[in-house]
CSV table of C-alpha atoms in Angstrom, one decimal:
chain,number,residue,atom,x,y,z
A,1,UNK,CA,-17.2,-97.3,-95.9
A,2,UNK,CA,-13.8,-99.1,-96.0
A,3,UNK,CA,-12.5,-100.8,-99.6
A,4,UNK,CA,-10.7,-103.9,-100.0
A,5,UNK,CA,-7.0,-103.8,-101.2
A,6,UNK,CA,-6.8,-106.8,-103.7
A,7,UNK,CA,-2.9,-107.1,-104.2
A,8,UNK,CA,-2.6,-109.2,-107.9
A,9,UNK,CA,0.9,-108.0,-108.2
A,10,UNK,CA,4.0,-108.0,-106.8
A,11,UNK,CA,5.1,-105.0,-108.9
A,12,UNK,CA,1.9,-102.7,-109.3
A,13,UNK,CA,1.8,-99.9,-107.2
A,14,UNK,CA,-1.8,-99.7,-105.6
A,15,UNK,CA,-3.6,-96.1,-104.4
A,16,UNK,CA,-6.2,-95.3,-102.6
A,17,UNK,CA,-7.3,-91.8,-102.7
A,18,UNK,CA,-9.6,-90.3,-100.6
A,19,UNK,CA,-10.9,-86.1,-100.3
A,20,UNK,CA,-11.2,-85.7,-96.8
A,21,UNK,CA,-12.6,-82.2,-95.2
A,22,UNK,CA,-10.5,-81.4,-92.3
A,23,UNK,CA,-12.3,-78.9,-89.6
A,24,UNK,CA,-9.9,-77.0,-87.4
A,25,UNK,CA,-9.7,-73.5,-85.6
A,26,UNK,CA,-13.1,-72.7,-87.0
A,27,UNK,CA,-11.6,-73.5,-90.7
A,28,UNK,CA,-12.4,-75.7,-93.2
A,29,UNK,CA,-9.4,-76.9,-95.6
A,30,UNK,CA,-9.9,-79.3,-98.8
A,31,UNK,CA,-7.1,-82.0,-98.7
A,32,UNK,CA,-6.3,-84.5,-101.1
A,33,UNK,CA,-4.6,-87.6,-98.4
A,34,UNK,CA,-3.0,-90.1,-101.2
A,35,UNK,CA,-2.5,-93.7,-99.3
A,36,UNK,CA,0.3,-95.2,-101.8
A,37,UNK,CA,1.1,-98.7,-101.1
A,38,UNK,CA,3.8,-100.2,-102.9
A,39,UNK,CA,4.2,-104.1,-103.1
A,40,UNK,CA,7.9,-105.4,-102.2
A,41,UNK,CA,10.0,-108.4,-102.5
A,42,UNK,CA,11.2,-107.7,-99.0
A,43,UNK,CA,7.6,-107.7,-97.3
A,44,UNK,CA,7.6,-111.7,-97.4
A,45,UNK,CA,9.8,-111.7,-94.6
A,46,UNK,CA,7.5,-109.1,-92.6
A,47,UNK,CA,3.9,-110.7,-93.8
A,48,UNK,CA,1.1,-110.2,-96.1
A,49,UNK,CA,0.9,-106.9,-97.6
A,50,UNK,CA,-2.5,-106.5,-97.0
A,51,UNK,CA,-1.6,-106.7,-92.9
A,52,UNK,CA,0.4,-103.5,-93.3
A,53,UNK,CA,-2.0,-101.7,-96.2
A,54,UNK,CA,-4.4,-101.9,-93.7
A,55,UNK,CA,-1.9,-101.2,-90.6
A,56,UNK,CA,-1.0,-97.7,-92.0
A,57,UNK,CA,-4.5,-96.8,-93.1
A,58,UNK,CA,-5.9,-97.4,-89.2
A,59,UNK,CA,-3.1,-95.3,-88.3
A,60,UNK,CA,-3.9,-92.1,-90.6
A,61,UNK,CA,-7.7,-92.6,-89.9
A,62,UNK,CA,-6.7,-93.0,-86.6
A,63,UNK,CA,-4.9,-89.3,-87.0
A,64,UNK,CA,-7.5,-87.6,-89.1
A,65,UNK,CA,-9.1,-85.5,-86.7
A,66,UNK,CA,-5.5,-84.1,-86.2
A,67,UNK,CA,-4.7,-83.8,-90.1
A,68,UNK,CA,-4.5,-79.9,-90.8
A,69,UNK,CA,-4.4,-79.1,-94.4
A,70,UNK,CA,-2.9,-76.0,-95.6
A,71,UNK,CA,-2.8,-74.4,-98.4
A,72,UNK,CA,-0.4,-73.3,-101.4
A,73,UNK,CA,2.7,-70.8,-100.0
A,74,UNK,CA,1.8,-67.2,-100.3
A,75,UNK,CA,4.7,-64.8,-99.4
A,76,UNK,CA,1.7,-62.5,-98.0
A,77,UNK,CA,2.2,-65.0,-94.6
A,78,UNK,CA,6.0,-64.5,-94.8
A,79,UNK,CA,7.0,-62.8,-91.7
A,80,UNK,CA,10.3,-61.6,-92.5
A,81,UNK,CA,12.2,-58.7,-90.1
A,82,UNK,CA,15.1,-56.3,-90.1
A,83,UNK,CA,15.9,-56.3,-86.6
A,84,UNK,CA,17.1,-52.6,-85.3
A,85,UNK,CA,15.4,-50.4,-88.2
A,86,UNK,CA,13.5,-47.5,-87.4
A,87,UNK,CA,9.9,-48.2,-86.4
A,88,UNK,CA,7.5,-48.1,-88.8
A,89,UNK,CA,10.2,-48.8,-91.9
A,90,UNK,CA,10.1,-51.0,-94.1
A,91,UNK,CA,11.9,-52.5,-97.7
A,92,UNK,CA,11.3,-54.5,-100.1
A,93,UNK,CA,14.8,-56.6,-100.4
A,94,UNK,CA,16.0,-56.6,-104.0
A,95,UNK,CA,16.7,-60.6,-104.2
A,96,UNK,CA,13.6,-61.8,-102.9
A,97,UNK,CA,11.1,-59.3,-103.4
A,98,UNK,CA,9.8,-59.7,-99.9
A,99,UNK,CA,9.3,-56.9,-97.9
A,100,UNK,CA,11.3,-57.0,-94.7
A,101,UNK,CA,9.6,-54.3,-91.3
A,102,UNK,CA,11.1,-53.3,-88.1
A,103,UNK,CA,10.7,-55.3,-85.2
A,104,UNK,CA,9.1,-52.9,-83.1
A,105,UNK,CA,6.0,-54.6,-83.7
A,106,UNK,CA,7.0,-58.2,-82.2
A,107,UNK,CA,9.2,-56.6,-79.1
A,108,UNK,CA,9.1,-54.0,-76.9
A,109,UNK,CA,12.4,-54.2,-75.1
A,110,UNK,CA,16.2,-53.7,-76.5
A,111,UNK,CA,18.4,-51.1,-78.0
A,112,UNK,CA,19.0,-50.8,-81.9
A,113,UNK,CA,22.3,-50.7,-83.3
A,114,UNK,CA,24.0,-50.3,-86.6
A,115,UNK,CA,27.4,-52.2,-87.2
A,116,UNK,CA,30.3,-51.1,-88.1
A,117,UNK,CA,30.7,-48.9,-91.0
A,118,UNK,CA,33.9,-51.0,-91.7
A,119,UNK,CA,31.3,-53.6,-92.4
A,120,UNK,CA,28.6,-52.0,-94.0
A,121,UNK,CA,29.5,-52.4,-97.7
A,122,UNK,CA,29.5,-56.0,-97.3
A,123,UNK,CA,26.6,-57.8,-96.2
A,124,UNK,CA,22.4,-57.7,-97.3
A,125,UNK,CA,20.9,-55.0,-96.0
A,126,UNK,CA,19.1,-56.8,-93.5
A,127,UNK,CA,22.3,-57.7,-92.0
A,128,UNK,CA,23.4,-54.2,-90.9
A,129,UNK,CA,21.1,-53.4,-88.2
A,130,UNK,CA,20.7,-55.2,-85.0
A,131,UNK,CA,18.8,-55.4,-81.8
A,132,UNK,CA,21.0,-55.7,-78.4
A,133,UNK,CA,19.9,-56.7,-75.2
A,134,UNK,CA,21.9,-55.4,-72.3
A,135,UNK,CA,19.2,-55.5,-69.9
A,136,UNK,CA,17.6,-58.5,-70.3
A,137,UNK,CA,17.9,-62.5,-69.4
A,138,UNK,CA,15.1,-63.5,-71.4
A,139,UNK,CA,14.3,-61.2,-74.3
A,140,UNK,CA,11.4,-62.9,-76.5
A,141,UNK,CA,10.0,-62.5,-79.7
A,142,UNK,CA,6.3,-63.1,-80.6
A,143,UNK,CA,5.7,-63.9,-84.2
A,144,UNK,CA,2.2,-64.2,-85.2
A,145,UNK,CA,-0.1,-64.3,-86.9
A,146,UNK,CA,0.5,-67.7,-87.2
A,147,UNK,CA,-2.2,-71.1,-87.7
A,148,UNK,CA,-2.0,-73.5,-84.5
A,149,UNK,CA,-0.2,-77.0,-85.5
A,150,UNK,CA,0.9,-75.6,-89.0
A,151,UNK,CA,4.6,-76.4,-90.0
A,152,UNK,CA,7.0,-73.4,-90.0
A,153,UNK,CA,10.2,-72.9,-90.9
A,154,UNK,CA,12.0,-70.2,-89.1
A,155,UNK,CA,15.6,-68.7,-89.4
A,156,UNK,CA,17.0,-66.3,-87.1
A,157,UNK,CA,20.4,-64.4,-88.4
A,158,UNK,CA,23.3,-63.1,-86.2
A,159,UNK,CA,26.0,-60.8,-87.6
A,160,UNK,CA,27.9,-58.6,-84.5
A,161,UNK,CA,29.7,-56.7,-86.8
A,162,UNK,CA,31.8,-55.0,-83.8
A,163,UNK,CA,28.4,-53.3,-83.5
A,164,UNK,CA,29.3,-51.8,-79.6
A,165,UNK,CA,33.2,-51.5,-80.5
A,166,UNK,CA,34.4,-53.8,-78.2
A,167,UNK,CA,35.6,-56.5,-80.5
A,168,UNK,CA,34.2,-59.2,-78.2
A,169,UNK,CA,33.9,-61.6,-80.8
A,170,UNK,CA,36.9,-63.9,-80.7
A,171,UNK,CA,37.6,-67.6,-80.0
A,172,UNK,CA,39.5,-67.2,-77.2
A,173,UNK,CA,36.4,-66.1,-75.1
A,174,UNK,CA,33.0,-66.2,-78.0
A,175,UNK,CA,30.2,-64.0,-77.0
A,176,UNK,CA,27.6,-66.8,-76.0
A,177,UNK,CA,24.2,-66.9,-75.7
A,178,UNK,CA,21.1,-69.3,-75.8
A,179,UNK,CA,18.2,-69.4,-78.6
A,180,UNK,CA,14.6,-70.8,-77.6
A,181,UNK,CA,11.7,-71.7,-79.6
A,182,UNK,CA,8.7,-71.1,-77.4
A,183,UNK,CA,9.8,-73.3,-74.2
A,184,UNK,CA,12.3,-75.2,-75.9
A,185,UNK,CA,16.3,-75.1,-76.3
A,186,UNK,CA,17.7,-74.5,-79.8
A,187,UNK,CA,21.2,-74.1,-79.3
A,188,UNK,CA,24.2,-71.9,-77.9
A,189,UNK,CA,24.7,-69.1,-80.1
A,190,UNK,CA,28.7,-69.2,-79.8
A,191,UNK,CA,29.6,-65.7,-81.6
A,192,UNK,CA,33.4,-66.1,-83.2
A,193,UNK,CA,33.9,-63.4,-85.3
A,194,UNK,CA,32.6,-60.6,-85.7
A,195,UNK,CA,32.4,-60.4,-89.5
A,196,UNK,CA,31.1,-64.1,-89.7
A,197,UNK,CA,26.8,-64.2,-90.1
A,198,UNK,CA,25.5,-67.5,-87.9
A,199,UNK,CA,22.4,-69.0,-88.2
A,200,UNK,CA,19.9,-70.6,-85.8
A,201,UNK,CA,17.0,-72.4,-88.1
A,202,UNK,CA,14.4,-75.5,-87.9
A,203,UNK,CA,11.2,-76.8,-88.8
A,204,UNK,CA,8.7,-76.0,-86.2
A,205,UNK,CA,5.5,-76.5,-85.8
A,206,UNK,CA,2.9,-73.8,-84.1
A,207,UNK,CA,2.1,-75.3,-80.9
A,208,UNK,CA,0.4,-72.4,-79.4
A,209,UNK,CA,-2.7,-70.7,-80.7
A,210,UNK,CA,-1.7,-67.6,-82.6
A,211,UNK,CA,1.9,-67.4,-81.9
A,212,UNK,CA,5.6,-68.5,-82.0
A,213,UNK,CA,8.2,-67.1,-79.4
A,214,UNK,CA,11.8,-66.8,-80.5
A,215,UNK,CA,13.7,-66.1,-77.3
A,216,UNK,CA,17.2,-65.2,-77.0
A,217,UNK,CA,18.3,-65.6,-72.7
A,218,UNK,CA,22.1,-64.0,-71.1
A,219,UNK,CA,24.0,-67.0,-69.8
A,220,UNK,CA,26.4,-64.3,-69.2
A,221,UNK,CA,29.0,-64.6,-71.3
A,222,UNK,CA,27.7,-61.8,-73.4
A,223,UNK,CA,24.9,-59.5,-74.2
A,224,UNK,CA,22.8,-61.4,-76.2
A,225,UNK,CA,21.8,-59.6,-79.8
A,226,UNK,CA,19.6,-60.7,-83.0
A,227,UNK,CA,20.1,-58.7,-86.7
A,228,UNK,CA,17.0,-60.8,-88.6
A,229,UNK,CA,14.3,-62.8,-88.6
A,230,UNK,CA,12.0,-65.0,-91.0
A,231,UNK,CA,9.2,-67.3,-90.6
A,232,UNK,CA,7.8,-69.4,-93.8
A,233,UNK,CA,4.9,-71.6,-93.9
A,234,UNK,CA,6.0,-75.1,-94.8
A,235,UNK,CA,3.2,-77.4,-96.7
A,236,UNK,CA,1.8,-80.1,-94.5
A,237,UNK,CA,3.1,-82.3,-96.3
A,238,UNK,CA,6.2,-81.8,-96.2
A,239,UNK,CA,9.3,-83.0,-93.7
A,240,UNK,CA,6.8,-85.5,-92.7
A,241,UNK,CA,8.8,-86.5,-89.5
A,242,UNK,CA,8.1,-82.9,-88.0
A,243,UNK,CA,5.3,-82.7,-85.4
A,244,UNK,CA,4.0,-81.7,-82.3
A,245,UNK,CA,6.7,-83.4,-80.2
A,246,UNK,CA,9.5,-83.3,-82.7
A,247,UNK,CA,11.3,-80.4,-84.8
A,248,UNK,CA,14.5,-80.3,-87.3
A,249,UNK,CA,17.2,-78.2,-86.8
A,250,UNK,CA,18.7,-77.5,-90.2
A,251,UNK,CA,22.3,-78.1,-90.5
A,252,UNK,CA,22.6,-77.9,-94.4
A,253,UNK,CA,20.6,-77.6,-97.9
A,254,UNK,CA,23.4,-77.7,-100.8
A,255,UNK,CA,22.5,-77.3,-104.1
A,256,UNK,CA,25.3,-79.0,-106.0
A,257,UNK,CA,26.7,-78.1,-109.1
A,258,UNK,CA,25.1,-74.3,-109.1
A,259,UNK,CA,26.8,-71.1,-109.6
A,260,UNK,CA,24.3,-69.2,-107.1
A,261,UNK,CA,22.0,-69.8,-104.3
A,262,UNK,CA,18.5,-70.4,-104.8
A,263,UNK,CA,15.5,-69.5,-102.5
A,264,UNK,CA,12.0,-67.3,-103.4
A,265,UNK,CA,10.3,-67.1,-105.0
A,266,UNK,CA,12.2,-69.8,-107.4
A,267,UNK,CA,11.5,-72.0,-104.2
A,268,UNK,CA,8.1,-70.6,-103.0
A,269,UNK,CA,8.9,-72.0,-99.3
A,270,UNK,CA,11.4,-69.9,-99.4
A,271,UNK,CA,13.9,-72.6,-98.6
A,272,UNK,CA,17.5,-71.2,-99.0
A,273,UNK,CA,19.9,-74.0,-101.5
A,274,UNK,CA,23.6,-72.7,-101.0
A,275,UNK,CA,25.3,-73.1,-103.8
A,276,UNK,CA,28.2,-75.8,-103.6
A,277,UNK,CA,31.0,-77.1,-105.6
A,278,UNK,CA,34.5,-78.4,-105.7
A,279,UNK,CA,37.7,-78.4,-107.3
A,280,UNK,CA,37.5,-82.4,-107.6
A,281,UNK,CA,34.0,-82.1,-108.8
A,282,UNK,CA,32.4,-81.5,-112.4
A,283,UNK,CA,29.7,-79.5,-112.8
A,284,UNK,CA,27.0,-80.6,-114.9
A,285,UNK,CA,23.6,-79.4,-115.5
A,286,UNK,CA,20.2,-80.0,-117.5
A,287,UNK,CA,17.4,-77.6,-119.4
A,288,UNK,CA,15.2,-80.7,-119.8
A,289,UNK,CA,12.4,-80.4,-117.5
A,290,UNK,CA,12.5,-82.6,-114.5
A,291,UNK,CA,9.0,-84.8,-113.3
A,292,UNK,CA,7.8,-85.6,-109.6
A,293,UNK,CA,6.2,-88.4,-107.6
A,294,UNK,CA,3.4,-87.4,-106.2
A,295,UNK,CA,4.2,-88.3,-103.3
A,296,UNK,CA,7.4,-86.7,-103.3
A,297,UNK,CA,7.6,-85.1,-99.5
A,298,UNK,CA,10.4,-82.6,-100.4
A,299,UNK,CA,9.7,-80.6,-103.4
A,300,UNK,CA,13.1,-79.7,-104.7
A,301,UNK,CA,12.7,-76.6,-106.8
A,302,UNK,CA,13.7,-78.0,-110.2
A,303,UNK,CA,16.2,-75.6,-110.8
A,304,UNK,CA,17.8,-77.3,-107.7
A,305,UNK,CA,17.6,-80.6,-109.7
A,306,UNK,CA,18.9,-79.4,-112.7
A,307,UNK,CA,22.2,-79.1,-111.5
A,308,UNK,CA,24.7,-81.6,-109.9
A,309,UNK,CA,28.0,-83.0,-109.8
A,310,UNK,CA,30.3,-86.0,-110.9
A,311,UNK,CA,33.9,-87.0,-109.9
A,312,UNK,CA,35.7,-84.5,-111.8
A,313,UNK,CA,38.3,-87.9,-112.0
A,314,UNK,CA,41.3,-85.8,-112.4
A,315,UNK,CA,44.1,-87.7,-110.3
A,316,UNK,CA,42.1,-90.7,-109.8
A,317,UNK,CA,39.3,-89.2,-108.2
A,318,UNK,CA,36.1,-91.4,-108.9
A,319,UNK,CA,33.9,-90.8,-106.3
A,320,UNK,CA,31.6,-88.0,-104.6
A,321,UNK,CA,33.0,-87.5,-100.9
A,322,UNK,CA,31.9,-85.3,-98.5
A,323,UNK,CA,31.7,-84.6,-94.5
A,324,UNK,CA,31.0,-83.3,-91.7
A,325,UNK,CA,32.2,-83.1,-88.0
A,326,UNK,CA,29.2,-83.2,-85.0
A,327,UNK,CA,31.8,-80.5,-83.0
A,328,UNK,CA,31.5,-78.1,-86.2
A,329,UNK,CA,27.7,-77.9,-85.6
A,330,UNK,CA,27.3,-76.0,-82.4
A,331,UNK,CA,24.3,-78.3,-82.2
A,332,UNK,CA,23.3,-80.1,-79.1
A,333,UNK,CA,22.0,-83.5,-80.0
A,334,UNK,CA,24.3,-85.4,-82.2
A,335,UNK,CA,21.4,-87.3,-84.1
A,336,UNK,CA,21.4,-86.7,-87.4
A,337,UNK,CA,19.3,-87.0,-90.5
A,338,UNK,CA,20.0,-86.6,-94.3
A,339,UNK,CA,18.6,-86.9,-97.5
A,340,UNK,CA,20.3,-87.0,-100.7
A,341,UNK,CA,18.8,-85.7,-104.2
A,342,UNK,CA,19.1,-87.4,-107.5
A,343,UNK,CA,18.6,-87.1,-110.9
A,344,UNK,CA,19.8,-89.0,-114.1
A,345,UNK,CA,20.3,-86.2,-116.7
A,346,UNK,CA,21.7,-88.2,-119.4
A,347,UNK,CA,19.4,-90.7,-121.9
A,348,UNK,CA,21.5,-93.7,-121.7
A,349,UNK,CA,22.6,-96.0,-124.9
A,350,UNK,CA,22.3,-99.4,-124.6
A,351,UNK,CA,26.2,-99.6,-123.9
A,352,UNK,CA,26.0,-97.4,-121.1
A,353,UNK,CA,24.6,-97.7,-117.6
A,354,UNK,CA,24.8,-95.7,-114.0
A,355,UNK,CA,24.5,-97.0,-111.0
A,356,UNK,CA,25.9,-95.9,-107.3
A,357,UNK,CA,26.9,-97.7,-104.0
A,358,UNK,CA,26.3,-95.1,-100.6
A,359,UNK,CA,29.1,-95.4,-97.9
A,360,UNK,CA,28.4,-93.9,-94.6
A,361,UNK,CA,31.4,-93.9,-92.6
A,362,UNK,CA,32.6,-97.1,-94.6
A,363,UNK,CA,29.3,-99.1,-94.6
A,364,UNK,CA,27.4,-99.6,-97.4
A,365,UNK,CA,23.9,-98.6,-96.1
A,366,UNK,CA,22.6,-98.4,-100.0
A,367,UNK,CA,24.1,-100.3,-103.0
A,368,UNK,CA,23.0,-100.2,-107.1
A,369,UNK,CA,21.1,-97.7,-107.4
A,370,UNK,CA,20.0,-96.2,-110.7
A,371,UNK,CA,19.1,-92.5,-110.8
A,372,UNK,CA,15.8,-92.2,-112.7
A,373,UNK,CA,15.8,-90.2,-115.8
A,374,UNK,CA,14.9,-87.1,-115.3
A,375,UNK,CA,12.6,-87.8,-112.1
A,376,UNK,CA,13.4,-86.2,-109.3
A,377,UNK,CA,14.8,-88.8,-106.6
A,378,UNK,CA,15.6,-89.1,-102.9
A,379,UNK,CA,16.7,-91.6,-100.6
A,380,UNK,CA,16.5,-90.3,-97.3
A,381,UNK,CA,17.0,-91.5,-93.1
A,382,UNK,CA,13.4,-91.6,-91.5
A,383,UNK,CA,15.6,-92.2,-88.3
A,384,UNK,CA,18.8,-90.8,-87.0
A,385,UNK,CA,21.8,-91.7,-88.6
A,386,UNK,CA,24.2,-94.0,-86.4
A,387,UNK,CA,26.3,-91.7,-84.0
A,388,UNK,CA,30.0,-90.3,-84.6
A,389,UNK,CA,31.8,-87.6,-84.4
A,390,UNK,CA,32.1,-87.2,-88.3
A,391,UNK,CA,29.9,-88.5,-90.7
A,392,UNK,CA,31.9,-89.3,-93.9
A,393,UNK,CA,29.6,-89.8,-97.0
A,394,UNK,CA,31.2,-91.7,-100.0
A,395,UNK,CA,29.2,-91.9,-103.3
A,396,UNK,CA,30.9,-94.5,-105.4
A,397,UNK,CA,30.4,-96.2,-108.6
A,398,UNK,CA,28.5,-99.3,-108.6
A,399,UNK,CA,31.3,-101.8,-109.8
A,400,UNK,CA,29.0,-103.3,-112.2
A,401,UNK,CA,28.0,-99.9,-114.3
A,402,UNK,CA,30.5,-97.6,-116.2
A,403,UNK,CA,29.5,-94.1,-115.9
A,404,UNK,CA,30.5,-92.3,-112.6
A,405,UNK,CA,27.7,-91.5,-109.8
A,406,UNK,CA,26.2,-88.1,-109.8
A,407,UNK,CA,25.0,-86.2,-107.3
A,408,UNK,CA,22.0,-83.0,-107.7
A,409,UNK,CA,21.6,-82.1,-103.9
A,410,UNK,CA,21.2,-82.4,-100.0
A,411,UNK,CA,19.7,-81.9,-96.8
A,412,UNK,CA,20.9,-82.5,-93.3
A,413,UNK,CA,19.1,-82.1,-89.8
A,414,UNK,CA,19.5,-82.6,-86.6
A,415,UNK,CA,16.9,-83.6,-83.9
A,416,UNK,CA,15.2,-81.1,-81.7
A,417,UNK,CA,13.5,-82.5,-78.8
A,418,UNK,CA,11.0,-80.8,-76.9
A,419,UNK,CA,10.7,-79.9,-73.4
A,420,UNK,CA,7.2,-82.2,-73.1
A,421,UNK,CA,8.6,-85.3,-74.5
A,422,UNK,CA,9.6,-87.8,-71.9
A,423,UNK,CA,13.2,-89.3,-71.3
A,424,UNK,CA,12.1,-92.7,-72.3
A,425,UNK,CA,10.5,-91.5,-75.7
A,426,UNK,CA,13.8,-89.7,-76.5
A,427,UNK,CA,15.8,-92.7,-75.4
A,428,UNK,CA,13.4,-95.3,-77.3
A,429,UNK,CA,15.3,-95.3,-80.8
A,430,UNK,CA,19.2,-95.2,-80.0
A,431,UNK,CA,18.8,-99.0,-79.3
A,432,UNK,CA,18.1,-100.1,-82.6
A,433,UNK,CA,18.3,-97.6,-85.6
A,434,UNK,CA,16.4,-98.0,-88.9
A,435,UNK,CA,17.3,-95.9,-92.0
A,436,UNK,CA,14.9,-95.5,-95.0
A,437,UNK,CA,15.6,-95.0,-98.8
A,438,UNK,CA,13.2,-93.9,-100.8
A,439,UNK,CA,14.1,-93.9,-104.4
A,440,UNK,CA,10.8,-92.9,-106.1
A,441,UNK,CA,9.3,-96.1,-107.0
A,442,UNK,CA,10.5,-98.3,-104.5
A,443,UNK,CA,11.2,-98.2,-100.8
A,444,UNK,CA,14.4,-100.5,-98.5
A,445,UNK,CA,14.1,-100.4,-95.0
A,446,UNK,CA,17.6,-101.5,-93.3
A,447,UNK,CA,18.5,-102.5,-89.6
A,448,UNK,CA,21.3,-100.8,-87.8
A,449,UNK,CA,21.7,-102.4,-84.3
């Protein structure tokens, strides 16, 4: 039976909460589906509130028979493998805990390798092993068991490691392959040098029944090799812009402010926050406990958010800068999306007050906002950032406050678009781009045309 939203205030957050079973692959899954509307000053110029309660609420009914529910991460699902170890070895690593097992299992086609013993001192074990593939064009993977339409992150790791002792690894002429998921292109796997670890990762989700392929295909310009390979289970709630017809390729997940990278089980996705810092930059950190939204779509692990960064202002420096270049990727679709992580760590006096203004590329695309008090924040693009070649972030001051902005962490993707999504629905957004901020208690929507 459907309920009537009465909106009395233009400042009350209304929720309706509903316990839906959802049915799926002879499963039944208990889900909790929150429907959180939040009344805005902006919505006067878009109409009644109640329209566009009751807009998004056909939409999810709409979508229910596709809602898939899943539970709580349990590293018993990791699939995590040492490519090139013996068959029927396995470890359990000594950061993680998880157990990493040959690959034999997944692939029946390749020669294993060790790298070179110049090398071997220096990387994690899982790192100095390898599986080459000389005779090959298309050499796949097949990960399961996995649950059909379930969100996944994967990683796959490359390290040559003048593993054959040709040194082919240089930039004059890389050693170059191509990495699928399933049917679809991830990227060019553009091999450098040969002591440098690259990375192919995204959030996926399981399309097939049982199964996800990682493929690695000879463009010839090299034999194509793999050293490791993970896939997590992501929460369904998470990343909500992943589905069926749409992955992330992740560029970056920076944990500002930390002395050392966090993953599992302190995040029990198993999400991997690189440690990052610089020499204009002041550490600054927290042993308060830090609270969530519930509807907070990214779950930071709060020792993520305990950390971050200010202008370190030595020689003038008051603001948070950072970059990157599209070129520096090696990705294939410059369309990018980020989400930055806040957290006010400090309780402010009365004469004191922080706020920030965020620059992208010289446009103010957010102005005065104040970090919450030890709530966990993010404003974040539900749509691809506006195209360039770099994308220079500037994290300034609000002029209007007097303590300088802070900074706890971020995310960045890129778009992966899948082989059975049409021209026209790839094309349909680069028109007219719309970025979203959600700051905990309050959303913005803003136009870029």
């Amino acid at each position: 039976m459907p309920m009537t939203m009465s909106i009395q205030n233009e400042s009350v957050t209304y929720r309706a909460e509903v316990l839906i079973v959802a049915v799926a692959n002879n499963s039944v899954s208990i889900c909790l589906l929150k429907i959180q509307l939040e009344k805005q000053a902006m919505e006067k110029r878009s109409g009644s509130s109640y329209y566009w309660f009751w807009l998004l609420l056909q939409i999810l009914l709409i979508n229910v028979l596709g809602l898939h529910c899943q539970p709580p991460p349990d590293s018993t699902s990791f699939i995590s493998i040492d490519c090139g170890i013996s068959d029927g070895t396995s470890y359990v690593d000594s950061t993680t805990g998880l157990t990493y097992v040959s690959d034999n299992a997944y692939i029946d086609s390749g020669k294993d390798y060790n790298i070179d013993s110049t090398y071997l001192s220096s990387f994690r074990q899982e790192l100095t092993t390898l599986r080459s593939f000389p005779d090959s064009t298309r050499s796949c993977y097949t990960l399961r068991p996995v649950v059909q339409y379930y969100k996944y992150l994967v990683r796959a790791y490359f390290l040559y490691g003048n593993y054959d002792g040709l040194h082919r690894a240089n930039t004059l002429k890389p050693l170059e392959f191509d990495v699928y998921i399933d049917v679809n292109m991830l990227m060019t796997m553009s091999i450098q040098n040969e002591s440098i670890t690259y990375r192919a990762k995204a959030l996926i989700v399981a399309v097939a029944n049982n199964s996800v392929s990682i493929c690695l295909v000879n463009t010839g310009n090299g034999v194509p090799f793999i050293s490791s390979l993970e896939l997590r289970p992501m929460d369904s709630s998470l990343y909500t812009l992943v589905n069926n017809n749409f992955y992330l390729q992740v560029y970056a997940r920076l944990n500002l402010g930390a002395t050392q990278t966090i993953r599992y089980p302190t995040d029990p996705y198993d999400r991997i926050w690189r440690e990052w810092t610089r020499s204009d930059w002041t550490n600054i950190n927290t042993t308060q406990p830090i609270q969530y939204f519930s509807y907070d779509d990214y779950r930071v692990p709060e020792a993520v958010m305990q950390t971050a960064v200010i202008p370190s202002g030595v020689g003038g420096v008051t603001d948070i800068e950072f970059y990157w270049d599209f070129a520096d990727t090696g990705f294939r679709n410059n369309r990018f999306y980020a989400t930055l992580f806040f957290s006010e760590f400090d309780a402010l006096l009365p004469n004191q007050s922080r706020a920030v203004d965020i620059f992208l590329n010289g446009y103010n695309c957010f102005a005065d906002y104040p970090p919450s008090y030890l709530w966990a924040d993010v404003i974040y693009s539900d749509g691809p950032l506006y195209q360039n070649y770099t994308y220079r972030w500037e994290i300034k001051p609000n002029d209007s406050f007097n303590l300088p902005p802070i900074l706890n962490a971020v995310e960045v993707f890129s778009a992966m678009y899948l082989e059975n999504v049409t021209a026209n629905e790839r094309d349909g957004t680069l028109s007219a781009t719309y970025f979203r901020f959600s700051c905990g208690k309050f959303e913005v929507a803003i136009l870029f045309l």
